[in-house]
Amino acid sequence: MNRTHTNTKPVAPLKSFAQRQFEPVMWPENNELTGAAIKFIGPSLGKSPRKPAIERREPDYQPVSSSKHTDKVRYYNAEKGFGKIGEAGLFFHVSAVVDGNASFIREGVTVAYEESVDRRGRPCAVDVQLVEVSR
């Protein structure tokens, strides 16, 4: 006896994990995509809102410790953010400038600094502090 099922529905092929992972999941209330459907988008590439930086017209001078050396900036490359201090040409990086005065550093300004050694063992200036801006 040959039995045929007349009300058989076609069976959908099984989906792989990767296919199920990105199926859109909708919130019933407002038809928004959620979860796995949007996780592949990744983090936002836009900038988060920040308070605008205060443009200072004058540097913020702080008292200088007597243990610091004082000399003039002989060379400074603002694009690359490094320079040389004094006749010896002691290297310093803009990240070593304290008190938020990095924008006032240029050739000819007087700075106070402490001598140190960088991670490669070369002498460098740290805690660079603006003493006087020549006009």
Backbone as a ProteinNet text record, in pm:
[ID]
protein_1_A
[PRIMARY]
MNRTHTNTKPVAPLKSFAQRQFEPVMWPENNELTGAAIKFIGPSLGKSPRKPAIERREPDYQPVSSSKHTDKVRYYNAEKGFGKIGEAGLFFHVSAVVDGNASFIREGVTVAYEESVDRRGRPCAVDVQLVEVSR
[TERTIARY]
83.8	0	88.8	60.9	140.6	69.1	131.3	69	136.9	60	110.6	45.7	127.3	74.5	36.7	-86.5	-134.2	-111	-104.6	-87.1	54	154.8	293.7	346.8	411.1	469.9	616.3	668.5	811.4	893.6	999.6	1085	1196.3	1214.1	1320.1	1455	1557.1	1689.3	1740.6	1818.3	1874.2	1975.7	1973.1	2065.6	2188.9	2300.5	2424.2	2422.1	2514.2	2523.4	2549.1	2637.6	2670.2	2547.9	2464.3	2344	2243.8	2229.4	2134.5	2183.8	2314.7	2372.6	2331.6	2315.4	2285.4	2142	2054.9	1914.3	1860.3	1784.8	1730.7	1629.8	1641.3	1546.7	1473.9	1343.6	1266.7	1195.7	1197.7	1113.8	971.6	876.9	739.8	677.3	717.4	652	682.9	809.8	845.1	929.7	935.8	1007	1153.5	1223.4	1365.3	1449.4	1561.5	1654.1	1729.4	1757.5	1827.1	1929.6	2006.2	2093.5	2187.2	2178.7	2271	2260.5	2145.4	2127.3	2213.2	2244.8	2322.5	2460.9	2495	2625.4	2741.7	2718.3	2826.2	2864.2	2783.1	2809.8	2936.6	2957.4	3078.6	3062.7	3171.8	3165.3	3149.6	3100.8	3082.8	3218.4	3230.1	3355.2	3352.2	3238	3227	3290.6	3316.3	3374.7	3263.1	3289.2	3191.5	3200.6	3089.2	3091.1	3180.8	3262.2	3352.1	3340.2	3379.5	3383.1	3491	3464.2	3567.4	3688.6	3805.9	3929.4	3936.6	3987.3	4001	4127.5	4112.3	4227.2	4288.9	4407.2	4474.9	4565	4564.8	4650.4	4784.2	4786.5	4908	4937.6	5064.7	5099.4	5073.2	5055.5	5032.4	5166.9	5227.4	5358	5339.4	5419.4	5417.7	5556	5565.5	5697.4	5788.5	5915	6011.4	6093.9	6109	6190.3	6337.4	6410.8	6552.8	6637.6	6584.1	6660.6	6657.4	6575.7	6564.2	6669.9	6710.3	6801.3	6718.4	6777.8	6708.7	6791.5	6724.2	6792.2	6687.2	6734.2	6643.3	6620.9	6503.3	6473.8	6549.8	6638.9	6723.8	6653.2	6575.7	6506.4	6374	6267.6	6139	6060.6	6012.8	5930.4	5789.3	5700.2	5564.4	5484.7	5511.1	5438.9	5466.4	5592.1	5630.2	5630	5627.3	5614.2	5740.8	5855.9	5979	6072.2	6172.2	6268	6396.3	6486.7	6617.3	6633.3	6692.6	6712.9	6862.4	6900.3	7037.4	7138.3	7264.5	7374.4	7399.9	7377.1	7400.7	7294	7182.1	7075.2	7003.3	6969.6	6899.5	6758.6	6725.6	6597.2	6483.1	6367.9	6244.9	6127.1	6023.7	5900.1	5791.9	5696.3	5589.4	5509.5	5504.8	5432.3	5500.9	5627.5	5699.7	5674.2	5602.5	5573.7	5458.5	5477.8	5377.3	5298	5195.6	5111.3	5029.3	5015.6	4933.2	4989	5118.5	5180.9	5245.3	5211.4	5274.9	5254.3	5141.1	5114.6	5203	5269	5355.4	5502.6	5533.6	5672.5	5710.8	5821.7	5878.6	6026.2	6098	6240.2	6257.7	6351.8	6383.4	6319.8	6218.6	6157.3	6248	6240.8	6319.8	6235.8	6296.1	6226	6311.7	6245	6312.7	6282	6376.5	6358	6445.3	6415.3	6498.6	6558	6683.1	6747.5	6710	6686.6	6650.8	6707.1	6666.5	6708.5	6582.7	6571.7	6453.2	6463.5	6364.5	6360.2	6471.9	6536.8	6650	6784.7	6780.1	6902.9	6966.5	6896.2	6950.2	6906.4	6990.8	6951.7	6835.8	6745.1	6631.6	6586.8	6502.3	6447.4	6305.4	6273.2	6137.9	6090	5962.2	5901.7	5942.9	5929.4	5966.3	5861.9	5909	5820.6	5857.5	5758.4	5780.9	5818.4	5929.1	5974.9	5948.2	5985.1	5968.5	5950.1	5853.7	5831.2	5890.9	5986.3	6044.2	5949.3	5936.3	5839.6	5907.9
-116.5	0	123.5	207.7	328.8	445.6	500.3	612.9	742.5	837.5	969.9	1070.4	1158.3	1264.9	1381.6	1418.3	1525.5	1663.6	1674.4	1806.4	1822.2	1780.3	1796.7	1930.9	2004.7	2134.2	2113.4	2193.5	2181	2227.5	2158.6	2189.8	2283.6	2393.5	2490.3	2430.7	2456.8	2402.8	2465.7	2389.5	2440.1	2549.8	2653.9	2765.8	2743.7	2790.6	2780	2884.1	2868.6	2964.4	3105.2	3118.4	3250.3	3315.1	3235.7	3291.8	3335.7	3256.2	3291.6	3410.9	3427.1	3531.4	3670.7	3691	3824.4	3840.2	3749.4	3767.6	3887	3971.7	4087	4044.1	4103.1	4080.7	4212.3	4210.3	4334.6	4346	4466.3	4493.9	4507.3	4443.9	4449.1	4588.4	4668.6	4798.3	4896.2	4906.3	5011.9	4963.5	4835.5	4776.6	4821.3	4828.4	4863.6	4737.1	4743.2	4630.7	4626.3	4506.8	4492.8	4381.5	4370.5	4257.3	4221.4	4095.1	4041.3	4114.7	4172.1	4239.5	4364.5	4426.7	4550.9	4540.1	4425.7	4418	4416.2	4379.9	4378.7	4519.2	4618.6	4756.2	4808.5	4774.3	4815.1	4948.5	4998.2	5123.3	5243.5	5349.6	5472.9	5531.9	5583.6	5646.1	5797.4	5850.1	5993.5	6031.8	6158.3	6205.9	6235	6203.1	6235.6	6385.3	6445.3	6590.1	6624.6	6725.3	6770.3	6920	6961.9	7104.4	7165.5	7276.9	7337.2	7378.6	7359.1	7395.6	7547	7586.9	7729.5	7779.6	7879.1	7939.8	8041.8	8008.9	8102.2	8193.3	8319.8	8416.6	8431.7	8397.3	8408.5	8272.9	8237.8	8111.4	8117.5	8001.5	7989.8	7962.4	8065.9	8050.3	7996.3	7898	7840.7	7858.5	7859.6	7871.6	7756.2	7788.5	7689	7638.9	7508.2	7446.5	7481.6	7502.1	7538.2	7421.2	7300.3	7183.8	7168.2	7247.8	7236.6	7320.4	7273.5	7348	7446.1	7557.6	7657.1	7686.3	7688.4	7718.9	7753	7793.3	7830.2	7712.5	7711.3	7611.4	7651.6	7565.6	7594.5	7557.8	7449.2	7400.2	7339.7	7362.5	7300.1	7274.7	7152.7	7113.3	7089.1	7186	7176.5	7065.1	7038.4	6931.8	6795.8	6770.1	6639.8	6637.7	6755	6762.5	6733.5	6770.2	6753	6870.2	6881.3	6989.1	6961.5	7060.6	7051.8	7173.4	7150.9	7257.9	7282.4	7410.4	7450.1	7416	7454.6	7430.7	7281.9	7203	7058.5	6989.3	7056	6997.2	6883.9	6902.7	6800.6	6781.7	6659.4	6627.2	6641.1	6690.8	6686.1	6664.4	6601.4	6578.5	6667.1	6706.3	6796.3	6735.1	6603.4	6539	6563.1	6607.9	6636.5	6778.1	6859.9	6998.1	6996.6	7060.6	7061.9	7192.4	7197.3	7316.1	7355.5	7268.4	7299.5	7409	7430.1	7537.9	7490.7	7373.7	7318.2	7407.4	7476	7560.6	7685.3	7717.3	7835.1	7801.6	7673.9	7633.7	7665.6	7732.6	7762.1	7796.1	7812.4	7845	7979.5	7984.5	8109	8125	8045.2	8059.7	7995.8	8048	7993.4	7890.6	7774.6	7667	7615.9	7560.2	7489.4	7341.3	7255.1	7112.7	7030.5	6903.1	6807.5	6712.5	6676	6580.9	6439.4	6356.6	6217.6	6133.7	6009.1	5917.6	5853.9	5848.6	5787.6	5635	5566.9	5420.3	5352.2	5426.2	5370.5	5405.5	5474.3	5508.6	5639.1	5718.6	5846.6	5958.6	6061.2	6172.9	6251.8	6297.8	6378.8	6470.2	6565.5	6657.8	6613.8	6616.4	6585.4	6699.6	6702.4	6809.7	6946.7	6964.7	7091	7195.6	7305.9	7410.1	7543.9	7614.9	7744.5	7847.6	7919.6	8022.4	8160.5	8179.6	8311.5	8296.3	8370.5	8372.5	8501.1	8488.6	8609.1	8660.5	8789.4	8847.4	8903.5
0	0	0	-91.3	-109.2	-42.2	60.1	129.8	88.3	50.9	16.1	109.2	157.2	243.3	154.8	160.7	75.1	135	263.4	325.4	383.4	313.8	357.3	308.1	401.4	365.9	330.7	237.8	208.4	328.8	356.6	471.3	425.1	499.4	467.1	504.8	425.8	459.6	589.2	664.6	790.1	760.2	843	824.7	911.3	861.4	939.1	1051.1	1145.1	1255.2	1203.1	1104.6	1049.5	986.3	920.9	859.3	965.4	1072.7	1179.3	1259.2	1270.6	1354.1	1308	1179.1	1128.9	1080.4	1121.4	1086.1	1162.6	1097.7	1170.2	1275.5	1390.9	1498.8	1517.5	1510.9	1517.4	1651.6	1707.3	1822.9	1771.4	1835.8	1783.9	1791.1	1889.9	1908	1795.6	1756.4	1662.3	1544.3	1521.2	1407.8	1397.8	1510.9	1509.8	1507.3	1436.7	1435.7	1567.8	1616.7	1744.2	1738.7	1845.2	1870.3	1757.7	1715.5	1615.7	1483	1455	1326.6	1315.1	1426.5	1418.8	1481.1	1542.4	1608.8	1510.3	1385.5	1287	1243.4	1275.9	1235.1	1302.1	1428.8	1498.6	1568.6	1628.5	1702.9	1610.3	1667.3	1591.5	1556	1436.1	1394.6	1415.4	1455.6	1479.1	1611.1	1629.1	1753.6	1852.6	1977	2078.9	2108.5	2145.6	2169.3	2288.1	2270.9	2377.3	2393	2510.4	2535.4	2446.7	2382.5	2297.5	2380.6	2323.6	2392.9	2410	2523.1	2551.3	2482.7	2399.9	2332.1	2426.6	2476.6	2566.2	2485.7	2521.6	2453.9	2526.2	2653.8	2734.5	2798.3	2809.5	2875.1	3024.7	3083.8	3227.1	3294.2	3350.4	3414.4	3555.5	3591.9	3725.8	3787.1	3920	3983.1	3939.8	3917	3869.9	3987.3	3996.6	4101.1	4078.7	4188.4	4177	4126.8	4130.6	4084.7	3932.4	3864.9	3719.2	3648.5	3530.8	3443.7	3361.6	3321.4	3239.9	3115.6	3000.3	2874.3	2769.1	2651.3	2542.1	2447.6	2386.2	2284.3	2159.1	2114.8	1999.2	1869.6	1871.2	1751.5	1796.3	1719.2	1751.6	1624.2	1606.1	1492.8	1545.6	1526.1	1579.5	1513.2	1385.1	1314.4	1375.2	1405.7	1460.2	1612.4	1676.1	1820.9	1899.6	1846.9	1923	1896.9	1982.3	1965.6	2040.4	2038.7	2104.3	2194.2	2310.7	2408.4	2425.5	2425.2	2455.8	2348.6	2377.3	2283.4	2263.5	2367.3	2357.7	2273.2	2250.5	2169.3	2239.6	2367.6	2445.2	2389.4	2350.6	2288.6	2389.3	2342.5	2422.5	2328.4	2382.3	2307	2366.4	2284	2328.4	2444.3	2453.5	2563.9	2698.2	2697.5	2821.2	2871.2	2793.5	2833.1	2933.5	3047.8	3154.4	3153.7	3233.3	3254.6	3132.4	3033.8	2916.7	2828.8	2833	2756	2626.4	2578.7	2458.8	2336.9	2329.7	2212.5	2209.2	2320.4	2325.7	2302.1	2288.8	2265.7	2121.6	2105.1	1973	1994.1	1886.5	1897.2	1967.2	2060.7	2129.5	2265.9	2301.6	2433.8	2538.1	2659.6	2769.5	2843.4	2868.6	2938.4	3053.3	3152.8	3261.2	3240.6	3273	3245.9	3339.2	3345.5	3417.3	3315	3335.7	3244.9	3285.5	3183.6	3206.3	3092.4	3087	2981.7	2924.6	2790.5	2729.9	2734.1	2679	2687.7	2609.1	2519.3	2444	2507.8	2620.7	2691	2647.9	2567.5	2520.4	2613.9	2632.6	2719.1	2658	2744.1	2698.3	2811.8	2778.8	2878.3	2912.7	3041.1	3087.8	3176.3	3205.6	3286.5	3234	3103.5	3039	3076.3	3129.9	3181.4	3118.8	3071	3007.9	3113.9	3090.7	3184	3126.7	2999.6	2938.4	2787.8	2735.3	2591	2538	2446.8	2386.1	2279.3	2269.7	2175	2054.7
[MASK]
+++++++++++++++++++++++++++++++++++++++++++++++++++++++++++++++++++++++++++++++++++++++++++++++++++++++++++++++++++++++++++++++++++++++

